[in-house]
Amino acid sequence: MVRRHELTDAQWQKIEPLLPANGRPGGQWADHRTVVNGVLFRARTGVPWPDLPERYGPWQTVYERHRRWSADGTWQQILAELQIEADATDPDGQLAKAIEEESRHRPQEWAVNIDSTSCRAHQHAAGAHHRPPRDFPQKGGGARVEADGREALGRSRGGLTSKVHLLSDDRARPLTWQTSPGQRGDSPMFVAVLEGLRIRRRGPGRPRRRPDRVRGDKAYSSRDNRAYLRRRGIKATIAQPDDQRAKRRRKGRMGGRPPTFDKAQYRHRSAVERCVSKWKQFRAVATRYDKRDYIFNGTLAVAAVVIWLRDIVQEPSEAP
């Protein structure tokens, strides 16, 4: 019987080949499925690790497996494999859906949406040791930005917070992200988030790193960000704040032409807000309990894996 917040048989069959192989006698792992379901239960409910139900086994085993896989990039590797499969099975070979019915005559674009969200940090998230763990640094997506401060914790209006800067596709699925202290601005993280986008291909070929279009709100409207997109040949659909418009008007002809802005395209930016809403259904994401930034990134990756599994795996009862 599949309980709430646990993987179904179809979802488990999808990720089972991606998990590390069992060790030799004397050093074997506990049952992967039981432990993974324990990690998902904790991510979804946000309970303290010692309060995990007994059906998942010793809580120390579940926590240590999650900590280890967060450090060595196993969770991020699972997410990358799911993205590769989705990219390979998409009819157009892209992680985007059709823009609008009336625009079918135009080539389909690979568009990504950028935004950030603040995660309130619980008091238990503070107080990590200064020395990093032995298996740090972490590999894979969601890498820590050292210049942003220790453990990506900072003070903002909401108190102790962490901020997650993310890219999503048009199906409200997270592609890549970066964590920073809560007081960090959105615009300075624009380039770092886009540079972290890597969708590997099934077989030979370079990873897909350059989308056709980037959509963002007014927080990302800066001269440097727009110049970066122009250099890479990426279309920008970024709203411009009123003060930038007024400054350009005051300069008259010296202010230059206003940047192009497609309102119809901008409406699809809501996909990243829906992605954040899906992510924060996991209470360990909406409120950060992890002391270490790399473990919090592992929790984000676990939630992202579930989001992708729900979109990729079609349950037998849902089949046409």
PDB file of C-alpha atoms in Angstrom:
ATOM      1  CA  MET A   1       0.000   0.000   0.000  1.00  0.00           C
ATOM      2  CA  VAL A   2       1.334   3.409  -1.018  1.00  0.00           C
ATOM      3  CA  ARG A   3       0.975   5.953   1.765  1.00  0.00           C
ATOM      4  CA  ARG A   4       0.712   9.710   1.434  1.00  0.00           C
ATOM      5  CA  HIS A   5       3.871  11.533   0.302  1.00  0.00           C
ATOM      6  CA  GLU A   6       5.480   8.288  -0.879  1.00  0.00           C
ATOM      7  CA  LEU A   7       6.516   7.211  -4.362  1.00  0.00           C
ATOM      8  CA  THR A   8       4.132   5.119  -6.410  1.00  0.00           C
ATOM      9  CA  ASP A   9       5.333   1.934  -8.092  1.00  0.00           C
ATOM     10  CA  ALA A  10       5.599   3.697 -11.466  1.00  0.00           C
ATOM     11  CA  GLN A  11       7.591   6.578  -9.989  1.00  0.00           C
ATOM     12  CA  TRP A  12       9.905   4.208  -8.126  1.00  0.00           C
ATOM     13  CA  GLN A  13      10.611   2.225 -11.293  1.00  0.00           C
ATOM     14  CA  LYS A  14      11.647   5.476 -12.945  1.00  0.00           C
ATOM     15  CA  ILE A  15      14.303   6.468 -10.388  1.00  0.00           C
ATOM     16  CA  GLU A  16      15.429   3.052  -9.079  1.00  0.00           C
ATOM     17  CA  PRO A  17      18.067   2.578 -11.840  1.00  0.00           C
ATOM     18  CA  LEU A  18      19.475   6.031 -11.043  1.00  0.00           C
ATOM     19  CA  LEU A  19      20.285   5.276  -7.396  1.00  0.00           C
ATOM     20  CA  PRO A  20      23.745   4.129  -6.203  1.00  0.00           C
ATOM     21  CA  ALA A  21      24.361   0.393  -6.356  1.00  0.00           C
ATOM     22  CA  ASN A  22      24.412  -1.632  -3.160  1.00  0.00           C
ATOM     23  CA  GLY A  23      27.743  -2.256  -1.503  1.00  0.00           C
ATOM     24  CA  ARG A  24      29.561  -5.457  -0.687  1.00  0.00           C
ATOM     25  CA  PRO A  25      28.490  -7.654   2.265  1.00  0.00           C
ATOM     26  CA  GLY A  26      29.169  -5.843   5.488  1.00  0.00           C
ATOM     27  CA  GLY A  27      28.664  -2.416   3.932  1.00  0.00           C
ATOM     28  CA  GLN A  28      25.309  -2.702   2.227  1.00  0.00           C
ATOM     29  CA  TRP A  29      22.734   0.062   2.153  1.00  0.00           C
ATOM     30  CA  ALA A  30      19.411  -0.240   3.892  1.00  0.00           C
ATOM     31  CA  ASP A  31      16.477  -0.615   1.488  1.00  0.00           C
ATOM     32  CA  HIS A  32      16.615   2.365  -0.859  1.00  0.00           C
ATOM     33  CA  ARG A  33      12.872   2.699  -1.323  1.00  0.00           C
ATOM     34  CA  THR A  34      12.142   2.805   2.405  1.00  0.00           C
ATOM     35  CA  VAL A  35      14.805   5.441   2.998  1.00  0.00           C
ATOM     36  CA  VAL A  36      13.800   7.557  -0.012  1.00  0.00           C
ATOM     37  CA  ASN A  37      10.175   7.529   1.134  1.00  0.00           C
ATOM     38  CA  GLY A  38      11.369   8.665   4.554  1.00  0.00           C
ATOM     39  CA  VAL A  39      13.246  11.583   2.979  1.00  0.00           C
ATOM     40  CA  LEU A  40      10.158  12.523   0.949  1.00  0.00           C
ATOM     41  CA  PHE A  41       7.924  12.337   4.035  1.00  0.00           C
ATOM     42  CA  ARG A  42      10.211  14.681   5.928  1.00  0.00           C
ATOM     43  CA  ALA A  43      10.493  17.099   2.972  1.00  0.00           C
ATOM     44  CA  ARG A  44       6.714  17.186   2.526  1.00  0.00           C
ATOM     45  CA  THR A  45       5.756  17.525   6.200  1.00  0.00           C
ATOM     46  CA  GLY A  46       8.804  19.292   7.668  1.00  0.00           C
ATOM     47  CA  VAL A  47       8.879  17.112  10.803  1.00  0.00           C
ATOM     48  CA  PRO A  48      12.132  16.917  12.794  1.00  0.00           C
ATOM     49  CA  TRP A  49      14.254  13.940  11.785  1.00  0.00           C
ATOM     50  CA  PRO A  50      13.812  12.111  15.136  1.00  0.00           C
ATOM     51  CA  ASP A  51      10.025  12.310  14.651  1.00  0.00           C
ATOM     52  CA  LEU A  52       9.971  10.244  11.461  1.00  0.00           C
ATOM     53  CA  PRO A  53       7.464   7.370  11.631  1.00  0.00           C
ATOM     54  CA  GLU A  54       8.987   4.042  12.600  1.00  0.00           C
ATOM     55  CA  ARG A  55       7.991   2.455   9.289  1.00  0.00           C
ATOM     56  CA  TYR A  56      10.960   4.249   7.661  1.00  0.00           C
ATOM     57  CA  GLY A  57      13.482   2.670  10.000  1.00  0.00           C
ATOM     58  CA  PRO A  58      16.013   4.476  12.197  1.00  0.00           C
ATOM     59  CA  TRP A  59      15.862   8.201  11.582  1.00  0.00           C
ATOM     60  CA  GLN A  60      19.666   8.403  11.711  1.00  0.00           C
ATOM     61  CA  THR A  61      19.835   6.152   8.628  1.00  0.00           C
ATOM     62  CA  VAL A  62      17.377   8.310   6.689  1.00  0.00           C
ATOM     63  CA  TYR A  63      19.107  11.540   7.660  1.00  0.00           C
ATOM     64  CA  GLU A  64      22.601  10.256   6.885  1.00  0.00           C
ATOM     65  CA  ARG A  65      21.517   8.983   3.465  1.00  0.00           C
ATOM     66  CA  HIS A  66      19.947  12.361   2.663  1.00  0.00           C
ATOM     67  CA  ARG A  67      23.031  14.204   3.923  1.00  0.00           C
ATOM     68  CA  ARG A  68      25.415  12.010   1.933  1.00  0.00           C
ATOM     69  CA  TRP A  69      23.416  12.222  -1.297  1.00  0.00           C
ATOM     70  CA  SER A  70      23.051  15.988  -0.891  1.00  0.00           C
ATOM     71  CA  ALA A  71      26.829  16.314  -0.597  1.00  0.00           C
ATOM     72  CA  ASP A  72      27.900  14.044  -3.454  1.00  0.00           C
ATOM     73  CA  GLY A  73      25.242  15.282  -5.897  1.00  0.00           C
ATOM     74  CA  THR A  74      23.118  12.119  -6.118  1.00  0.00           C
ATOM     75  CA  TRP A  75      19.822  14.003  -5.817  1.00  0.00           C
ATOM     76  CA  GLN A  76      20.959  16.502  -8.460  1.00  0.00           C
ATOM     77  CA  GLN A  77      22.046  13.665 -10.742  1.00  0.00           C
ATOM     78  CA  ILE A  78      18.613  12.043 -10.494  1.00  0.00           C
ATOM     79  CA  LEU A  79      17.018  15.367 -11.386  1.00  0.00           C
ATOM     80  CA  ALA A  80      19.381  15.796 -14.341  1.00  0.00           C
ATOM     81  CA  GLU A  81      18.486  12.334 -15.691  1.00  0.00           C
ATOM     82  CA  LEU A  82      14.770  13.127 -15.476  1.00  0.00           C
ATOM     83  CA  GLN A  83      15.375  16.362 -17.391  1.00  0.00           C
ATOM     84  CA  ILE A  84      17.339  14.467 -20.051  1.00  0.00           C
ATOM     85  CA  GLU A  85      14.484  12.008 -20.509  1.00  0.00           C
ATOM     86  CA  ALA A  86      11.901  14.783 -20.728  1.00  0.00           C
ATOM     87  CA  ASP A  87      14.049  16.645 -23.258  1.00  0.00           C
ATOM     88  CA  ALA A  88      14.481  13.504 -25.379  1.00  0.00           C
ATOM     89  CA  THR A  89      10.809  12.494 -25.365  1.00  0.00           C
ATOM     90  CA  ASP A  90       9.393  15.972 -26.064  1.00  0.00           C
ATOM     91  CA  PRO A  91       7.988  16.051 -29.628  1.00  0.00           C
ATOM     92  CA  ASP A  92      10.139  19.070 -30.537  1.00  0.00           C
ATOM     93  CA  GLY A  93      13.118  18.080 -28.404  1.00  0.00           C
ATOM     94  CA  GLN A  94      12.588  21.099 -26.158  1.00  0.00           C
ATOM     95  CA  LEU A  95      11.484  21.714 -22.586  1.00  0.00           C
ATOM     96  CA  ALA A  96       8.811  24.199 -23.665  1.00  0.00           C
ATOM     97  CA  LYS A  97       5.215  23.915 -24.731  1.00  0.00           C
ATOM     98  CA  ALA A  98       3.469  25.881 -27.452  1.00  0.00           C
ATOM     99  CA  ILE A  99       3.298  29.597 -26.715  1.00  0.00           C
ATOM    100  CA  GLU A 100      -0.228  30.247 -27.963  1.00  0.00           C
ATOM    101  CA  GLU A 101      -2.603  28.654 -30.414  1.00  0.00           C
ATOM    102  CA  GLU A 102      -2.556  31.734 -32.632  1.00  0.00           C
ATOM    103  CA  SER A 103       1.254  31.612 -32.901  1.00  0.00           C
ATOM    104  CA  ARG A 104       1.603  28.082 -34.236  1.00  0.00           C
ATOM    105  CA  HIS A 105       2.977  29.360 -37.542  1.00  0.00           C
ATOM    106  CA  ARG A 106       6.087  30.631 -35.750  1.00  0.00           C
ATOM    107  CA  PRO A 107       8.968  28.334 -34.673  1.00  0.00           C
ATOM    108  CA  GLN A 108       8.550  27.040 -31.157  1.00  0.00           C
ATOM    109  CA  GLU A 109      10.908  28.638 -28.649  1.00  0.00           C
ATOM    110  CA  TRP A 110      12.696  27.255 -25.655  1.00  0.00           C
ATOM    111  CA  ALA A 111      11.713  29.876 -23.104  1.00  0.00           C
ATOM    112  CA  VAL A 112      12.725  29.969 -19.452  1.00  0.00           C
ATOM    113  CA  ASN A 113      11.352  32.073 -16.624  1.00  0.00           C
ATOM    114  CA  ILE A 114      13.406  33.530 -13.784  1.00  0.00           C
ATOM    115  CA  ASP A 115      12.302  34.631 -10.324  1.00  0.00           C
ATOM    116  CA  SER A 116      13.241  34.295  -6.670  1.00  0.00           C
ATOM    117  CA  THR A 117      11.494  33.295  -3.477  1.00  0.00           C
ATOM    118  CA  SER A 118      12.373  33.782   0.179  1.00  0.00           C
ATOM    119  CA  CYS A 119      12.316  30.849   2.575  1.00  0.00           C
ATOM    120  CA  ARG A 120      11.975  31.722   6.241  1.00  0.00           C
ATOM    121  CA  ALA A 121      14.680  29.977   8.246  1.00  0.00           C
ATOM    122  CA  HIS A 122      13.673  28.258  11.471  1.00  0.00           C
ATOM    123  CA  GLN A 123      15.782  28.925  14.543  1.00  0.00           C
ATOM    124  CA  HIS A 124      17.092  25.353  14.258  1.00  0.00           C
ATOM    125  CA  ALA A 125      18.701  26.300  10.930  1.00  0.00           C
ATOM    126  CA  ALA A 126      21.252  28.504  12.691  1.00  0.00           C
ATOM    127  CA  GLY A 127      24.397  27.411  14.502  1.00  0.00           C
ATOM    128  CA  ALA A 128      26.197  25.229  11.957  1.00  0.00           C
ATOM    129  CA  HIS A 129      29.851  24.450  12.605  1.00  0.00           C
ATOM    130  CA  HIS A 130      32.361  26.612  10.781  1.00  0.00           C
ATOM    131  CA  ARG A 131      34.307  23.694   9.300  1.00  0.00           C
ATOM    132  CA  PRO A 132      32.634  22.193   6.179  1.00  0.00           C
ATOM    133  CA  PRO A 133      31.960  18.438   6.053  1.00  0.00           C
ATOM    134  CA  ARG A 134      34.482  16.022   4.546  1.00  0.00           C
ATOM    135  CA  ASP A 135      32.436  15.298   1.415  1.00  0.00           C
ATOM    136  CA  PHE A 136      31.913  18.976   0.554  1.00  0.00           C
ATOM    137  CA  PRO A 137      31.834  20.614  -2.014  1.00  0.00           C
ATOM    138  CA  GLN A 138      28.639  19.443  -3.570  1.00  0.00           C
ATOM    139  CA  LYS A 139      28.451  18.473  -7.223  1.00  0.00           C
ATOM    140  CA  GLY A 140      25.587  19.210  -9.579  1.00  0.00           C
ATOM    141  CA  GLY A 141      22.868  21.849  -9.772  1.00  0.00           C
ATOM    142  CA  GLY A 142      21.983  24.222  -7.023  1.00  0.00           C
ATOM    143  CA  ALA A 143      25.608  24.915  -6.124  1.00  0.00           C
ATOM    144  CA  ARG A 144      26.436  27.158  -3.221  1.00  0.00           C
ATOM    145  CA  VAL A 145      27.730  30.670  -3.893  1.00  0.00           C
ATOM    146  CA  GLU A 146      30.595  31.251  -1.473  1.00  0.00           C
ATOM    147  CA  ALA A 147      30.611  35.036  -1.920  1.00  0.00           C
ATOM    148  CA  ASP A 148      27.045  35.278  -0.636  1.00  0.00           C
ATOM    149  CA  GLY A 149      27.939  34.497   2.949  1.00  0.00           C
ATOM    150  CA  ARG A 150      28.114  31.464   5.153  1.00  0.00           C
ATOM    151  CA  GLU A 151      25.407  28.809   4.657  1.00  0.00           C
ATOM    152  CA  ALA A 152      23.209  31.171   2.570  1.00  0.00           C
ATOM    153  CA  LEU A 153      21.531  32.620   5.666  1.00  0.00           C
ATOM    154  CA  GLY A 154      20.908  36.327   6.115  1.00  0.00           C
ATOM    155  CA  ARG A 155      18.722  38.926   7.721  1.00  0.00           C
ATOM    156  CA  SER A 156      15.814  40.507   5.908  1.00  0.00           C
ATOM    157  CA  ARG A 157      12.498  42.024   6.908  1.00  0.00           C
ATOM    158  CA  GLY A 158      11.203  38.574   7.744  1.00  0.00           C
ATOM    159  CA  GLY A 159      14.143  37.805   9.994  1.00  0.00           C
ATOM    160  CA  LEU A 160      16.575  34.975   9.273  1.00  0.00           C
ATOM    161  CA  THR A 161      15.890  33.901   5.677  1.00  0.00           C
ATOM    162  CA  SER A 162      17.368  32.183   2.647  1.00  0.00           C
ATOM    163  CA  LYS A 163      16.535  33.152  -0.905  1.00  0.00           C
ATOM    164  CA  VAL A 164      16.228  30.716  -3.816  1.00  0.00           C
ATOM    165  CA  HIS A 165      16.846  32.121  -7.309  1.00  0.00           C
ATOM    166  CA  LEU A 166      15.410  29.737  -9.877  1.00  0.00           C
ATOM    167  CA  LEU A 167      14.711  29.093 -13.528  1.00  0.00           C
ATOM    168  CA  SER A 168      11.611  27.192 -14.614  1.00  0.00           C
ATOM    169  CA  ASP A 169      10.281  26.041 -17.949  1.00  0.00           C
ATOM    170  CA  ASP A 170       6.817  26.786 -19.285  1.00  0.00           C
ATOM    171  CA  ARG A 171       5.404  23.682 -17.570  1.00  0.00           C
ATOM    172  CA  ALA A 172       6.269  25.084 -14.122  1.00  0.00           C
ATOM    173  CA  ARG A 173       9.144  22.649 -13.539  1.00  0.00           C
ATOM    174  CA  PRO A 174      12.389  23.816 -11.886  1.00  0.00           C
ATOM    175  CA  LEU A 175      15.428  23.686 -14.161  1.00  0.00           C
ATOM    176  CA  THR A 176      18.207  25.116 -12.000  1.00  0.00           C
ATOM    177  CA  TRP A 177      18.612  27.371  -8.990  1.00  0.00           C
ATOM    178  CA  GLN A 178      21.049  29.154  -6.704  1.00  0.00           C
ATOM    179  CA  THR A 179      20.698  29.907  -2.990  1.00  0.00           C
ATOM    180  CA  SER A 180      21.766  33.111  -1.266  1.00  0.00           C
ATOM    181  CA  PRO A 181      21.117  35.003   1.974  1.00  0.00           C
ATOM    182  CA  GLY A 182      17.656  36.508   2.206  1.00  0.00           C
ATOM    183  CA  GLN A 183      18.814  40.122   1.806  1.00  0.00           C
ATOM    184  CA  ARG A 184      20.556  39.436  -1.513  1.00  0.00           C
ATOM    185  CA  GLY A 185      19.030  41.253  -4.497  1.00  0.00           C
ATOM    186  CA  ASP A 186      17.594  39.484  -7.524  1.00  0.00           C
ATOM    187  CA  SER A 187      19.402  41.320 -10.329  1.00  0.00           C
ATOM    188  CA  PRO A 188      22.987  40.460  -9.203  1.00  0.00           C
ATOM    189  CA  MET A 189      22.086  36.749  -9.338  1.00  0.00           C
ATOM    190  CA  PHE A 190      20.692  36.911 -12.885  1.00  0.00           C
ATOM    191  CA  VAL A 191      23.859  35.865 -14.708  1.00  0.00           C
ATOM    192  CA  ALA A 192      24.834  33.245 -12.112  1.00  0.00           C
ATOM    193  CA  VAL A 193      21.473  31.491 -12.423  1.00  0.00           C
ATOM    194  CA  LEU A 194      21.544  31.461 -16.229  1.00  0.00           C
ATOM    195  CA  GLU A 195      25.128  30.203 -16.255  1.00  0.00           C
ATOM    196  CA  GLY A 196      24.013  27.234 -14.177  1.00  0.00           C
ATOM    197  CA  LEU A 197      21.536  26.067 -16.835  1.00  0.00           C
ATOM    198  CA  ARG A 198      22.778  22.796 -18.353  1.00  0.00           C
ATOM    199  CA  ILE A 199      20.376  20.303 -19.940  1.00  0.00           C
ATOM    200  CA  ARG A 200      22.467  17.349 -21.067  1.00  0.00           C
ATOM    201  CA  ARG A 201      21.472  15.342 -24.116  1.00  0.00           C
ATOM    202  CA  ARG A 202      20.825  11.655 -24.515  1.00  0.00           C
ATOM    203  CA  GLY A 203      23.914  10.571 -26.418  1.00  0.00           C
ATOM    204  CA  PRO A 204      26.544  12.817 -28.049  1.00  0.00           C
ATOM    205  CA  GLY A 205      26.188  16.567 -28.179  1.00  0.00           C
ATOM    206  CA  ARG A 206      26.833  19.559 -26.013  1.00  0.00           C
ATOM    207  CA  PRO A 207      24.455  20.373 -23.154  1.00  0.00           C
ATOM    208  CA  ARG A 208      21.735  22.871 -23.974  1.00  0.00           C
ATOM    209  CA  ARG A 209      22.715  26.048 -22.161  1.00  0.00           C
ATOM    210  CA  ARG A 210      21.266  28.900 -24.214  1.00  0.00           C
ATOM    211  CA  PRO A 211      17.479  29.328 -24.251  1.00  0.00           C
ATOM    212  CA  ASP A 212      15.734  31.292 -26.970  1.00  0.00           C
ATOM    213  CA  ARG A 213      13.977  33.626 -24.535  1.00  0.00           C
ATOM    214  CA  VAL A 214      14.186  34.670 -20.887  1.00  0.00           C
ATOM    215  CA  ARG A 215      11.224  36.181 -19.057  1.00  0.00           C
ATOM    216  CA  GLY A 216      11.581  38.110 -15.824  1.00  0.00           C
ATOM    217  CA  ASP A 217       9.905  40.789 -13.749  1.00  0.00           C
ATOM    218  CA  LYS A 218      11.075  44.344 -13.084  1.00  0.00           C
ATOM    219  CA  ALA A 219      13.713  43.234 -10.584  1.00  0.00           C
ATOM    220  CA  TYR A 220      15.871  41.937 -13.456  1.00  0.00           C
ATOM    221  CA  SER A 221      15.642  45.037 -15.642  1.00  0.00           C
ATOM    222  CA  SER A 222      19.183  46.390 -15.760  1.00  0.00           C
ATOM    223  CA  ARG A 223      21.558  47.463 -18.509  1.00  0.00           C
ATOM    224  CA  ASP A 224      24.078  44.750 -17.643  1.00  0.00           C
ATOM    225  CA  ASN A 225      21.490  41.955 -17.705  1.00  0.00           C
ATOM    226  CA  ARG A 226      20.084  43.056 -21.052  1.00  0.00           C
ATOM    227  CA  ALA A 227      23.586  43.402 -22.512  1.00  0.00           C
ATOM    228  CA  TYR A 228      24.418  39.888 -21.313  1.00  0.00           C
ATOM    229  CA  LEU A 229      21.365  38.486 -23.108  1.00  0.00           C
ATOM    230  CA  ARG A 230      22.179  40.399 -26.311  1.00  0.00           C
ATOM    231  CA  ARG A 231      25.715  39.013 -26.362  1.00  0.00           C
ATOM    232  CA  ARG A 232      24.347  35.481 -26.172  1.00  0.00           C
ATOM    233  CA  GLY A 233      21.583  36.100 -28.715  1.00  0.00           C
ATOM    234  CA  ILE A 234      18.775  35.515 -26.212  1.00  0.00           C
ATOM    235  CA  LYS A 235      15.504  37.399 -26.467  1.00  0.00           C
ATOM    236  CA  ALA A 236      14.517  39.316 -23.343  1.00  0.00           C
ATOM    237  CA  THR A 237      10.970  39.727 -22.079  1.00  0.00           C
ATOM    238  CA  ILE A 238      11.675  41.736 -18.946  1.00  0.00           C
ATOM    239  CA  ALA A 239       9.364  44.412 -17.584  1.00  0.00           C
ATOM    240  CA  GLN A 240      10.885  47.854 -17.111  1.00  0.00           C
ATOM    241  CA  PRO A 241      10.237  49.801 -13.874  1.00  0.00           C
ATOM    242  CA  ASP A 242       8.782  53.299 -13.976  1.00  0.00           C
ATOM    243  CA  ASP A 243      11.958  55.026 -12.773  1.00  0.00           C
ATOM    244  CA  GLN A 244      13.984  53.628 -15.675  1.00  0.00           C
ATOM    245  CA  ARG A 245      11.358  54.793 -18.134  1.00  0.00           C
ATOM    246  CA  ALA A 246      11.289  58.266 -16.618  1.00  0.00           C
ATOM    247  CA  LYS A 247      15.088  58.501 -16.707  1.00  0.00           C
ATOM    248  CA  ARG A 248      15.151  57.610 -20.390  1.00  0.00           C
ATOM    249  CA  ARG A 249      12.486  60.216 -21.179  1.00  0.00           C
ATOM    250  CA  ARG A 250      14.417  62.930 -19.338  1.00  0.00           C
ATOM    251  CA  LYS A 251      17.428  62.282 -21.539  1.00  0.00           C
ATOM    252  CA  GLY A 252      15.350  62.774 -24.645  1.00  0.00           C
ATOM    253  CA  ARG A 253      17.027  61.547 -27.808  1.00  0.00           C
ATOM    254  CA  MET A 254      20.138  60.670 -25.813  1.00  0.00           C
ATOM    255  CA  GLY A 255      18.162  58.141 -23.813  1.00  0.00           C
ATOM    256  CA  GLY A 256      17.984  55.747 -26.740  1.00  0.00           C
ATOM    257  CA  ARG A 257      15.157  53.500 -27.799  1.00  0.00           C
ATOM    258  CA  PRO A 258      13.070  51.732 -25.168  1.00  0.00           C
ATOM    259  CA  PRO A 259      13.650  47.959 -24.912  1.00  0.00           C
ATOM    260  CA  THR A 260      11.134  45.806 -26.711  1.00  0.00           C
ATOM    261  CA  PHE A 261       8.474  44.251 -24.524  1.00  0.00           C
ATOM    262  CA  ASP A 262       5.975  41.586 -25.581  1.00  0.00           C
ATOM    263  CA  LYS A 263       2.953  41.586 -23.281  1.00  0.00           C
ATOM    264  CA  ALA A 264       1.659  38.302 -24.698  1.00  0.00           C
ATOM    265  CA  GLN A 265       4.983  36.617 -23.897  1.00  0.00           C
ATOM    266  CA  TYR A 266       5.143  38.174 -20.462  1.00  0.00           C
ATOM    267  CA  ARG A 267       1.873  36.507 -19.452  1.00  0.00           C
ATOM    268  CA  HIS A 268       3.650  33.149 -19.578  1.00  0.00           C
ATOM    269  CA  ARG A 269       6.066  34.267 -16.845  1.00  0.00           C
ATOM    270  CA  SER A 270       3.456  33.060 -14.367  1.00  0.00           C
ATOM    271  CA  ALA A 271       4.914  29.570 -14.914  1.00  0.00           C
ATOM    272  CA  VAL A 272       7.776  30.353 -12.538  1.00  0.00           C
ATOM    273  CA  GLU A 273       5.308  31.523  -9.884  1.00  0.00           C
ATOM    274  CA  ARG A 274       3.394  28.265 -10.254  1.00  0.00           C
ATOM    275  CA  CYS A 275       6.703  26.439  -9.918  1.00  0.00           C
ATOM    276  CA  VAL A 276       7.387  28.231  -6.636  1.00  0.00           C
ATOM    277  CA  SER A 277       3.900  27.302  -5.454  1.00  0.00           C
ATOM    278  CA  LYS A 278       4.577  23.617  -6.206  1.00  0.00           C
ATOM    279  CA  TRP A 279       7.950  23.803  -4.461  1.00  0.00           C
ATOM    280  CA  LYS A 280       6.546  25.371  -1.311  1.00  0.00           C
ATOM    281  CA  GLN A 281       3.965  22.652  -0.901  1.00  0.00           C
ATOM    282  CA  PHE A 282       6.944  20.908   0.673  1.00  0.00           C
ATOM    283  CA  ARG A 283       7.134  22.377   4.159  1.00  0.00           C
ATOM    284  CA  ALA A 284      10.872  21.739   4.478  1.00  0.00           C
ATOM    285  CA  VAL A 285      11.255  24.101   1.497  1.00  0.00           C
ATOM    286  CA  ALA A 286       8.775  26.768   2.578  1.00  0.00           C
ATOM    287  CA  THR A 287      10.563  26.879   5.953  1.00  0.00           C
ATOM    288  CA  ARG A 288      14.231  26.044   6.047  1.00  0.00           C
ATOM    289  CA  TYR A 289      15.216  23.689   8.866  1.00  0.00           C
ATOM    290  CA  ASP A 290      18.600  22.548   7.484  1.00  0.00           C
ATOM    291  CA  LYS A 291      21.677  24.099   9.040  1.00  0.00           C
ATOM    292  CA  ARG A 292      23.904  23.408   6.061  1.00  0.00           C
ATOM    293  CA  ASP A 293      23.333  25.068   2.714  1.00  0.00           C
ATOM    294  CA  TYR A 294      24.273  21.933   0.771  1.00  0.00           C
ATOM    295  CA  ILE A 295      21.676  19.897   2.693  1.00  0.00           C
ATOM    296  CA  PHE A 296      19.037  22.553   2.025  1.00  0.00           C
ATOM    297  CA  ASN A 297      19.948  22.341  -1.671  1.00  0.00           C
ATOM    298  CA  GLY A 298      19.459  18.586  -1.398  1.00  0.00           C
ATOM    299  CA  THR A 299      15.991  19.161   0.049  1.00  0.00           C
ATOM    300  CA  LEU A 300      15.219  21.499  -2.864  1.00  0.00           C
ATOM    301  CA  ALA A 301      16.426  18.807  -5.273  1.00  0.00           C
ATOM    302  CA  VAL A 302      14.234  16.149  -3.628  1.00  0.00           C
ATOM    303  CA  ALA A 303      11.172  18.360  -4.055  1.00  0.00           C
ATOM    304  CA  ALA A 304      12.175  19.110  -7.660  1.00  0.00           C
ATOM    305  CA  VAL A 305      12.508  15.371  -8.394  1.00  0.00           C
ATOM    306  CA  VAL A 306       8.944  14.793  -7.172  1.00  0.00           C
ATOM    307  CA  ILE A 307       7.650  17.682  -9.309  1.00  0.00           C
ATOM    308  CA  TRP A 308       9.283  16.222 -12.406  1.00  0.00           C
ATOM    309  CA  LEU A 309       8.121  12.690 -11.612  1.00  0.00           C
ATOM    310  CA  ARG A 310       4.519  13.852 -11.319  1.00  0.00           C
ATOM    311  CA  ASP A 311       4.800  15.450 -14.755  1.00  0.00           C
ATOM    312  CA  ILE A 312       6.671  12.627 -16.497  1.00  0.00           C
ATOM    313  CA  VAL A 313       5.154   9.473 -15.018  1.00  0.00           C
ATOM    314  CA  GLN A 314       1.605   8.753 -16.061  1.00  0.00           C
ATOM    315  CA  GLU A 315      -0.137   6.515 -13.570  1.00  0.00           C
ATOM    316  CA  PRO A 316      -2.168   3.568 -14.936  1.00  0.00           C
ATOM    317  CA  SER A 317      -5.414   5.120 -13.702  1.00  0.00           C
ATOM    318  CA  GLU A 318      -4.614   8.296 -15.658  1.00  0.00           C
ATOM    319  CA  ALA A 319      -3.878   6.549 -18.944  1.00  0.00           C
ATOM    320  CA  PRO A 320      -6.375   7.296 -21.746  1.00  0.00           C
TER     321      PRO A 320
END
